[in-house]
């Protein structure tokens, strides 16, 4: 029996949070567009305006892994949303003034997996912030599987060449974000 899928990622205005350091965020302008695959630092106040320092994920992990300062763009807080897993009613309409809700899709539904962000089902819920190190393949036990690693290990591999520790996961336990 295939486990029920993970909850979708619902964009929540960053202004609702006092602390967002390390959180995945989306920035953008309604009616123009949005950008994801970013990480935030805690908001800062300059004059009467609040800004959220935003970095690409690679820069965020470089700073964390190597304990260095990184350049972050200051984005007005009203143009930043935190990606928050949460329930959504099936008939809930997508607001036009925020990024879209991101519904995970079953990894076995086909498509390219290598490098994609995936969610793994575990007995007590779901593990996020994983990356697929392979496309699907048939394991030595005959099960369709995918190799996955922690997202921090994925970026460390790109930054310093350290091959990531990985695990083989049956594809029916994975969803693509």
JSON list of C-alpha atoms in Angstrom, two decimals:
[
{"chain": "A", "resi": 1, "resn": "UNK", "atom": "CA", "xyz": [0.00, 0.00, 0.00]},
{"chain": "A", "resi": 2, "resn": "UNK", "atom": "CA", "xyz": [1.43, 3.37, -1.02]},
{"chain": "A", "resi": 3, "resn": "UNK", "atom": "CA", "xyz": [1.63, 5.84, 1.89]},
{"chain": "A", "resi": 4, "resn": "UNK", "atom": "CA", "xyz": [-0.44, 9.02, 1.76]},
{"chain": "A", "resi": 5, "resn": "UNK", "atom": "CA", "xyz": [1.46, 11.92, 0.27]},
{"chain": "A", "resi": 6, "resn": "UNK", "atom": "CA", "xyz": [3.14, 14.75, 2.16]},
{"chain": "A", "resi": 7, "resn": "UNK", "atom": "CA", "xyz": [1.32, 17.99, 2.79]},
{"chain": "A", "resi": 8, "resn": "UNK", "atom": "CA", "xyz": [1.83, 20.73, 0.19]},
{"chain": "A", "resi": 9, "resn": "UNK", "atom": "CA", "xyz": [4.14, 23.69, 0.70]},
{"chain": "A", "resi": 10, "resn": "UNK", "atom": "CA", "xyz": [2.00, 26.69, 1.48]},
{"chain": "A", "resi": 11, "resn": "UNK", "atom": "CA", "xyz": [3.59, 30.14, 1.07]},
{"chain": "A", "resi": 12, "resn": "UNK", "atom": "CA", "xyz": [3.17, 32.10, 4.31]},
{"chain": "A", "resi": 13, "resn": "UNK", "atom": "CA", "xyz": [4.04, 35.82, 4.46]},
{"chain": "A", "resi": 14, "resn": "UNK", "atom": "CA", "xyz": [7.45, 36.24, 6.13]},
{"chain": "A", "resi": 15, "resn": "UNK", "atom": "CA", "xyz": [6.07, 39.15, 8.16]},
{"chain": "A", "resi": 16, "resn": "UNK", "atom": "CA", "xyz": [4.28, 36.55, 10.33]},
{"chain": "A", "resi": 17, "resn": "UNK", "atom": "CA", "xyz": [7.63, 35.24, 11.61]},
{"chain": "A", "resi": 18, "resn": "UNK", "atom": "CA", "xyz": [10.10, 36.88, 14.00]},
{"chain": "A", "resi": 19, "resn": "UNK", "atom": "CA", "xyz": [12.81, 34.38, 12.99]},
{"chain": "A", "resi": 20, "resn": "UNK", "atom": "CA", "xyz": [13.30, 32.86, 9.52]},
{"chain": "A", "resi": 21, "resn": "UNK", "atom": "CA", "xyz": [17.03, 32.02, 9.57]},
{"chain": "A", "resi": 22, "resn": "UNK", "atom": "CA", "xyz": [17.69, 28.99, 7.37]},
{"chain": "A", "resi": 23, "resn": "UNK", "atom": "CA", "xyz": [14.08, 28.69, 6.20]},
{"chain": "A", "resi": 24, "resn": "UNK", "atom": "CA", "xyz": [13.22, 28.08, 2.56]},
{"chain": "A", "resi": 25, "resn": "UNK", "atom": "CA", "xyz": [11.62, 31.16, 1.07]},
{"chain": "A", "resi": 26, "resn": "UNK", "atom": "CA", "xyz": [10.06, 32.45, -2.13]},
{"chain": "A", "resi": 27, "resn": "UNK", "atom": "CA", "xyz": [10.46, 36.05, -3.24]},
{"chain": "A", "resi": 28, "resn": "UNK", "atom": "CA", "xyz": [8.52, 37.96, -5.84]},
{"chain": "A", "resi": 29, "resn": "UNK", "atom": "CA", "xyz": [6.01, 40.48, -6.93]},
{"chain": "A", "resi": 30, "resn": "UNK", "atom": "CA", "xyz": [2.37, 39.45, -7.48]},
{"chain": "A", "resi": 31, "resn": "UNK", "atom": "CA", "xyz": [1.44, 39.88, -11.12]},
{"chain": "A", "resi": 32, "resn": "UNK", "atom": "CA", "xyz": [5.09, 39.78, -12.18]},
{"chain": "A", "resi": 33, "resn": "UNK", "atom": "CA", "xyz": [6.56, 36.49, -10.93]},
{"chain": "A", "resi": 34, "resn": "UNK", "atom": "CA", "xyz": [8.18, 34.51, -8.13]},
{"chain": "A", "resi": 35, "resn": "UNK", "atom": "CA", "xyz": [11.50, 32.81, -7.43]},
{"chain": "A", "resi": 36, "resn": "UNK", "atom": "CA", "xyz": [12.18, 29.89, -5.11]},
{"chain": "A", "resi": 37, "resn": "UNK", "atom": "CA", "xyz": [15.18, 27.74, -4.11]},
{"chain": "A", "resi": 38, "resn": "UNK", "atom": "CA", "xyz": [16.26, 30.47, -1.70]},
{"chain": "A", "resi": 39, "resn": "UNK", "atom": "CA", "xyz": [17.07, 30.61, 2.02]},
{"chain": "A", "resi": 40, "resn": "UNK", "atom": "CA", "xyz": [16.56, 33.49, 4.44]},
{"chain": "A", "resi": 41, "resn": "UNK", "atom": "CA", "xyz": [18.23, 35.06, 7.41]},
{"chain": "A", "resi": 42, "resn": "UNK", "atom": "CA", "xyz": [16.36, 36.84, 10.20]},
{"chain": "A", "resi": 43, "resn": "UNK", "atom": "CA", "xyz": [14.65, 40.13, 9.28]},
{"chain": "A", "resi": 44, "resn": "UNK", "atom": "CA", "xyz": [16.46, 43.42, 9.76]},
{"chain": "A", "resi": 45, "resn": "UNK", "atom": "CA", "xyz": [14.99, 46.90, 10.22]},
{"chain": "A", "resi": 46, "resn": "UNK", "atom": "CA", "xyz": [16.46, 49.86, 8.37]},
{"chain": "A", "resi": 47, "resn": "UNK", "atom": "CA", "xyz": [14.73, 53.10, 9.21]},
{"chain": "A", "resi": 48, "resn": "UNK", "atom": "CA", "xyz": [11.03, 52.32, 9.16]},
{"chain": "A", "resi": 49, "resn": "UNK", "atom": "CA", "xyz": [11.27, 49.35, 6.74]},
{"chain": "A", "resi": 50, "resn": "UNK", "atom": "CA", "xyz": [11.78, 45.67, 7.43]},
{"chain": "A", "resi": 51, "resn": "UNK", "atom": "CA", "xyz": [13.88, 43.57, 5.07]},
{"chain": "A", "resi": 52, "resn": "UNK", "atom": "CA", "xyz": [14.67, 39.88, 4.87]},
{"chain": "A", "resi": 53, "resn": "UNK", "atom": "CA", "xyz": [18.24, 38.93, 3.86]},
{"chain": "A", "resi": 54, "resn": "UNK", "atom": "CA", "xyz": [17.86, 36.31, 1.12]},
{"chain": "A", "resi": 55, "resn": "UNK", "atom": "CA", "xyz": [20.52, 34.02, -0.38]},
{"chain": "A", "resi": 56, "resn": "UNK", "atom": "CA", "xyz": [20.58, 31.33, -3.02]},
{"chain": "A", "resi": 57, "resn": "UNK", "atom": "CA", "xyz": [20.59, 27.90, -1.41]},
{"chain": "A", "resi": 58, "resn": "UNK", "atom": "CA", "xyz": [24.15, 27.26, -2.59]},
{"chain": "A", "resi": 59, "resn": "UNK", "atom": "CA", "xyz": [25.37, 30.48, -0.94]},
{"chain": "A", "resi": 60, "resn": "UNK", "atom": "CA", "xyz": [23.46, 29.66, 2.23]},
{"chain": "A", "resi": 61, "resn": "UNK", "atom": "CA", "xyz": [25.05, 26.20, 2.48]},
{"chain": "A", "resi": 62, "resn": "UNK", "atom": "CA", "xyz": [28.51, 27.59, 1.58]},
{"chain": "A", "resi": 63, "resn": "UNK", "atom": "CA", "xyz": [28.25, 30.04, 4.49]},
{"chain": "A", "resi": 64, "resn": "UNK", "atom": "CA", "xyz": [26.97, 27.35, 6.87]},
{"chain": "A", "resi": 65, "resn": "UNK", "atom": "CA", "xyz": [29.46, 24.64, 5.88]},
{"chain": "A", "resi": 66, "resn": "UNK", "atom": "CA", "xyz": [32.54, 26.88, 5.71]},
{"chain": "A", "resi": 67, "resn": "UNK", "atom": "CA", "xyz": [31.53, 29.28, 8.53]},
{"chain": "A", "resi": 68, "resn": "UNK", "atom": "CA", "xyz": [31.95, 32.37, 6.38]},
{"chain": "A", "resi": 69, "resn": "UNK", "atom": "CA", "xyz": [29.94, 35.51, 5.73]},
{"chain": "A", "resi": 70, "resn": "UNK", "atom": "CA", "xyz": [27.82, 35.53, 2.59]},
{"chain": "A", "resi": 71, "resn": "UNK", "atom": "CA", "xyz": [26.32, 38.35, 0.57]},
{"chain": "A", "resi": 72, "resn": "UNK", "atom": "CA", "xyz": [22.55, 38.47, 0.97]},
{"chain": "A", "resi": 73, "resn": "UNK", "atom": "CA", "xyz": [20.11, 40.64, -0.91]},
{"chain": "A", "resi": 74, "resn": "UNK", "atom": "CA", "xyz": [17.77, 42.62, 1.34]},
{"chain": "A", "resi": 75, "resn": "UNK", "atom": "CA", "xyz": [14.22, 42.01, 0.13]},
{"chain": "A", "resi": 76, "resn": "UNK", "atom": "CA", "xyz": [11.25, 43.98, 1.55]},
{"chain": "A", "resi": 77, "resn": "UNK", "atom": "CA", "xyz": [9.41, 41.70, 3.97]},
{"chain": "A", "resi": 78, "resn": "UNK", "atom": "CA", "xyz": [6.15, 42.07, 2.02]},
{"chain": "A", "resi": 79, "resn": "UNK", "atom": "CA", "xyz": [7.82, 40.37, -0.99]},
{"chain": "A", "resi": 80, "resn": "UNK", "atom": "CA", "xyz": [8.99, 37.28, 0.93]},
{"chain": "A", "resi": 81, "resn": "UNK", "atom": "CA", "xyz": [7.04, 34.12, 1.74]},
{"chain": "A", "resi": 82, "resn": "UNK", "atom": "CA", "xyz": [8.18, 31.17, 3.87]},
{"chain": "A", "resi": 83, "resn": "UNK", "atom": "CA", "xyz": [7.56, 27.69, 2.45]},
{"chain": "A", "resi": 84, "resn": "UNK", "atom": "CA", "xyz": [5.55, 25.97, 5.18]},
{"chain": "A", "resi": 85, "resn": "UNK", "atom": "CA", "xyz": [4.21, 22.40, 4.93]},
{"chain": "A", "resi": 86, "resn": "UNK", "atom": "CA", "xyz": [0.57, 22.50, 5.83]},
{"chain": "A", "resi": 87, "resn": "UNK", "atom": "CA", "xyz": [-2.94, 21.33, 5.13]},
{"chain": "A", "resi": 88, "resn": "UNK", "atom": "CA", "xyz": [-4.93, 22.87, 2.32]},
{"chain": "A", "resi": 89, "resn": "UNK", "atom": "CA", "xyz": [-8.61, 22.28, 1.58]},
{"chain": "A", "resi": 90, "resn": "UNK", "atom": "CA", "xyz": [-9.13, 20.53, -1.74]},
{"chain": "A", "resi": 91, "resn": "UNK", "atom": "CA", "xyz": [-11.42, 23.33, -2.89]},
{"chain": "A", "resi": 92, "resn": "UNK", "atom": "CA", "xyz": [-9.20, 26.16, -1.61]},
{"chain": "A", "resi": 93, "resn": "UNK", "atom": "CA", "xyz": [-8.62, 28.75, -4.32]},
{"chain": "A", "resi": 94, "resn": "UNK", "atom": "CA", "xyz": [-5.11, 29.92, -5.06]},
{"chain": "A", "resi": 95, "resn": "UNK", "atom": "CA", "xyz": [-4.72, 33.60, -4.15]},
{"chain": "A", "resi": 96, "resn": "UNK", "atom": "CA", "xyz": [-3.37, 35.82, -6.92]},
{"chain": "A", "resi": 97, "resn": "UNK", "atom": "CA", "xyz": [-1.30, 37.94, -4.55]},
{"chain": "A", "resi": 98, "resn": "UNK", "atom": "CA", "xyz": [1.02, 35.14, -3.35]},
{"chain": "A", "resi": 99, "resn": "UNK", "atom": "CA", "xyz": [3.19, 32.39, -4.84]},
{"chain": "A", "resi": 100, "resn": "UNK", "atom": "CA", "xyz": [1.32, 29.20, -5.75]},
{"chain": "A", "resi": 101, "resn": "UNK", "atom": "CA", "xyz": [0.83, 26.34, -3.33]},
{"chain": "A", "resi": 102, "resn": "UNK", "atom": "CA", "xyz": [3.29, 23.59, -4.26]},
{"chain": "A", "resi": 103, "resn": "UNK", "atom": "CA", "xyz": [1.76, 20.12, -4.32]},
{"chain": "A", "resi": 104, "resn": "UNK", "atom": "CA", "xyz": [4.30, 17.27, -4.18]},
{"chain": "A", "resi": 105, "resn": "UNK", "atom": "CA", "xyz": [3.87, 14.63, -6.89]},
{"chain": "A", "resi": 106, "resn": "UNK", "atom": "CA", "xyz": [4.67, 10.95, -6.56]},
{"chain": "A", "resi": 107, "resn": "UNK", "atom": "CA", "xyz": [8.23, 10.30, -7.77]},
{"chain": "A", "resi": 108, "resn": "UNK", "atom": "CA", "xyz": [6.99, 7.20, -9.56]},
{"chain": "A", "resi": 109, "resn": "UNK", "atom": "CA", "xyz": [4.74, 9.34, -11.79]},
{"chain": "A", "resi": 110, "resn": "UNK", "atom": "CA", "xyz": [7.67, 9.64, -14.18]},
{"chain": "A", "resi": 111, "resn": "UNK", "atom": "CA", "xyz": [10.06, 12.34, -15.11]},
{"chain": "A", "resi": 112, "resn": "UNK", "atom": "CA", "xyz": [13.61, 13.31, -14.37]},
{"chain": "A", "resi": 113, "resn": "UNK", "atom": "CA", "xyz": [14.58, 12.99, -10.68]},
{"chain": "A", "resi": 114, "resn": "UNK", "atom": "CA", "xyz": [18.33, 13.64, -10.58]},
{"chain": "A", "resi": 115, "resn": "UNK", "atom": "CA", "xyz": [18.99, 16.75, -8.47]},
{"chain": "A", "resi": 116, "resn": "UNK", "atom": "CA", "xyz": [15.35, 17.35, -7.65]},
{"chain": "A", "resi": 117, "resn": "UNK", "atom": "CA", "xyz": [14.19, 18.12, -4.14]},
{"chain": "A", "resi": 118, "resn": "UNK", "atom": "CA", "xyz": [12.33, 15.10, -2.77]},
{"chain": "A", "resi": 119, "resn": "UNK", "atom": "CA", "xyz": [10.30, 14.20, 0.30]},
{"chain": "A", "resi": 120, "resn": "UNK", "atom": "CA", "xyz": [10.60, 10.75, 1.88]},
{"chain": "A", "resi": 121, "resn": "UNK", "atom": "CA", "xyz": [7.87, 8.91, 3.79]},
{"chain": "A", "resi": 122, "resn": "UNK", "atom": "CA", "xyz": [9.06, 7.49, 7.12]},
{"chain": "A", "resi": 123, "resn": "UNK", "atom": "CA", "xyz": [6.99, 5.67, 9.77]},
{"chain": "A", "resi": 124, "resn": "UNK", "atom": "CA", "xyz": [6.25, 8.84, 11.76]},
{"chain": "A", "resi": 125, "resn": "UNK", "atom": "CA", "xyz": [5.73, 11.29, 8.89]},
{"chain": "A", "resi": 126, "resn": "UNK", "atom": "CA", "xyz": [7.91, 12.80, 6.18]},
{"chain": "A", "resi": 127, "resn": "UNK", "atom": "CA", "xyz": [11.50, 13.95, 5.78]},
{"chain": "A", "resi": 128, "resn": "UNK", "atom": "CA", "xyz": [12.05, 17.04, 3.62]},
{"chain": "A", "resi": 129, "resn": "UNK", "atom": "CA", "xyz": [15.22, 18.81, 2.46]},
{"chain": "A", "resi": 130, "resn": "UNK", "atom": "CA", "xyz": [16.48, 15.80, 0.52]},
{"chain": "A", "resi": 131, "resn": "UNK", "atom": "CA", "xyz": [17.90, 15.66, -3.01]},
{"chain": "A", "resi": 132, "resn": "UNK", "atom": "CA", "xyz": [17.74, 12.81, -5.52]},
{"chain": "A", "resi": 133, "resn": "UNK", "atom": "CA", "xyz": [21.21, 11.58, -6.49]},
{"chain": "A", "resi": 134, "resn": "UNK", "atom": "CA", "xyz": [19.88, 9.35, -9.24]},
{"chain": "A", "resi": 135, "resn": "UNK", "atom": "CA", "xyz": [16.95, 8.74, -11.48]},
{"chain": "A", "resi": 136, "resn": "UNK", "atom": "CA", "xyz": [14.92, 5.62, -10.71]},
{"chain": "A", "resi": 137, "resn": "UNK", "atom": "CA", "xyz": [16.57, 2.22, -11.21]},
{"chain": "A", "resi": 138, "resn": "UNK", "atom": "CA", "xyz": [15.89, -1.38, -10.28]},
{"chain": "A", "resi": 139, "resn": "UNK", "atom": "CA", "xyz": [17.80, -2.30, -7.12]},
{"chain": "A", "resi": 140, "resn": "UNK", "atom": "CA", "xyz": [19.53, -5.63, -6.53]},
{"chain": "A", "resi": 141, "resn": "UNK", "atom": "CA", "xyz": [16.33, -6.78, -4.75]},
{"chain": "A", "resi": 142, "resn": "UNK", "atom": "CA", "xyz": [14.20, -5.94, -7.80]},
{"chain": "A", "resi": 143, "resn": "UNK", "atom": "CA", "xyz": [12.58, -2.83, -6.27]},
{"chain": "A", "resi": 144, "resn": "UNK", "atom": "CA", "xyz": [12.38, 0.43, -8.23]},
{"chain": "A", "resi": 145, "resn": "UNK", "atom": "CA", "xyz": [14.50, 2.81, -6.15]},
{"chain": "A", "resi": 146, "resn": "UNK", "atom": "CA", "xyz": [16.24, 6.19, -6.05]},
{"chain": "A", "resi": 147, "resn": "UNK", "atom": "CA", "xyz": [19.41, 7.21, -4.18]},
{"chain": "A", "resi": 148, "resn": "UNK", "atom": "CA", "xyz": [18.88, 10.30, -1.99]},
{"chain": "A", "resi": 149, "resn": "UNK", "atom": "CA", "xyz": [21.00, 12.48, 0.30]},
{"chain": "A", "resi": 150, "resn": "UNK", "atom": "CA", "xyz": [20.51, 15.41, 2.66]},
{"chain": "A", "resi": 151, "resn": "UNK", "atom": "CA", "xyz": [20.26, 18.73, 0.87]},
{"chain": "A", "resi": 152, "resn": "UNK", "atom": "CA", "xyz": [23.24, 20.07, 2.84]},
{"chain": "A", "resi": 153, "resn": "UNK", "atom": "CA", "xyz": [25.34, 17.13, 1.56]},
{"chain": "A", "resi": 154, "resn": "UNK", "atom": "CA", "xyz": [24.15, 17.83, -2.00]},
{"chain": "A", "resi": 155, "resn": "UNK", "atom": "CA", "xyz": [25.52, 21.38, -1.79]},
{"chain": "A", "resi": 156, "resn": "UNK", "atom": "CA", "xyz": [28.71, 20.31, 0.04]},
{"chain": "A", "resi": 157, "resn": "UNK", "atom": "CA", "xyz": [29.39, 18.00, -2.90]},
{"chain": "A", "resi": 158, "resn": "UNK", "atom": "CA", "xyz": [29.24, 20.97, -5.28]},
{"chain": "A", "resi": 159, "resn": "UNK", "atom": "CA", "xyz": [31.25, 23.23, -2.98]},
{"chain": "A", "resi": 160, "resn": "UNK", "atom": "CA", "xyz": [34.14, 21.02, -1.91]},
{"chain": "A", "resi": 161, "resn": "UNK", "atom": "CA", "xyz": [33.82, 17.76, -3.82]},
{"chain": "A", "resi": 162, "resn": "UNK", "atom": "CA", "xyz": [32.85, 15.66, -0.81]},
{"chain": "A", "resi": 163, "resn": "UNK", "atom": "CA", "xyz": [30.75, 12.78, -2.15]},
{"chain": "A", "resi": 164, "resn": "UNK", "atom": "CA", "xyz": [27.47, 12.73, -0.18]},
{"chain": "A", "resi": 165, "resn": "UNK", "atom": "CA", "xyz": [26.39, 9.88, 2.04]},
{"chain": "A", "resi": 166, "resn": "UNK", "atom": "CA", "xyz": [23.26, 8.47, 0.45]},
{"chain": "A", "resi": 167, "resn": "UNK", "atom": "CA", "xyz": [20.55, 5.89, 0.97]},
{"chain": "A", "resi": 168, "resn": "UNK", "atom": "CA", "xyz": [18.55, 3.82, -1.46]},
{"chain": "A", "resi": 169, "resn": "UNK", "atom": "CA", "xyz": [14.83, 4.53, -1.10]},
{"chain": "A", "resi": 170, "resn": "UNK", "atom": "CA", "xyz": [11.99, 2.66, -2.82]},
{"chain": "A", "resi": 171, "resn": "UNK", "atom": "CA", "xyz": [10.37, 5.05, -5.28]},
{"chain": "A", "resi": 172, "resn": "UNK", "atom": "CA", "xyz": [6.91, 4.54, -3.75]},
{"chain": "A", "resi": 173, "resn": "UNK", "atom": "CA", "xyz": [8.20, 6.29, -0.60]},
{"chain": "A", "resi": 174, "resn": "UNK", "atom": "CA", "xyz": [9.26, 9.46, -2.47]},
{"chain": "A", "resi": 175, "resn": "UNK", "atom": "CA", "xyz": [7.55, 12.60, -3.74]},
{"chain": "A", "resi": 176, "resn": "UNK", "atom": "CA", "xyz": [9.02, 15.42, -5.81]},
{"chain": "A", "resi": 177, "resn": "UNK", "atom": "CA", "xyz": [8.51, 18.98, -4.60]}
]
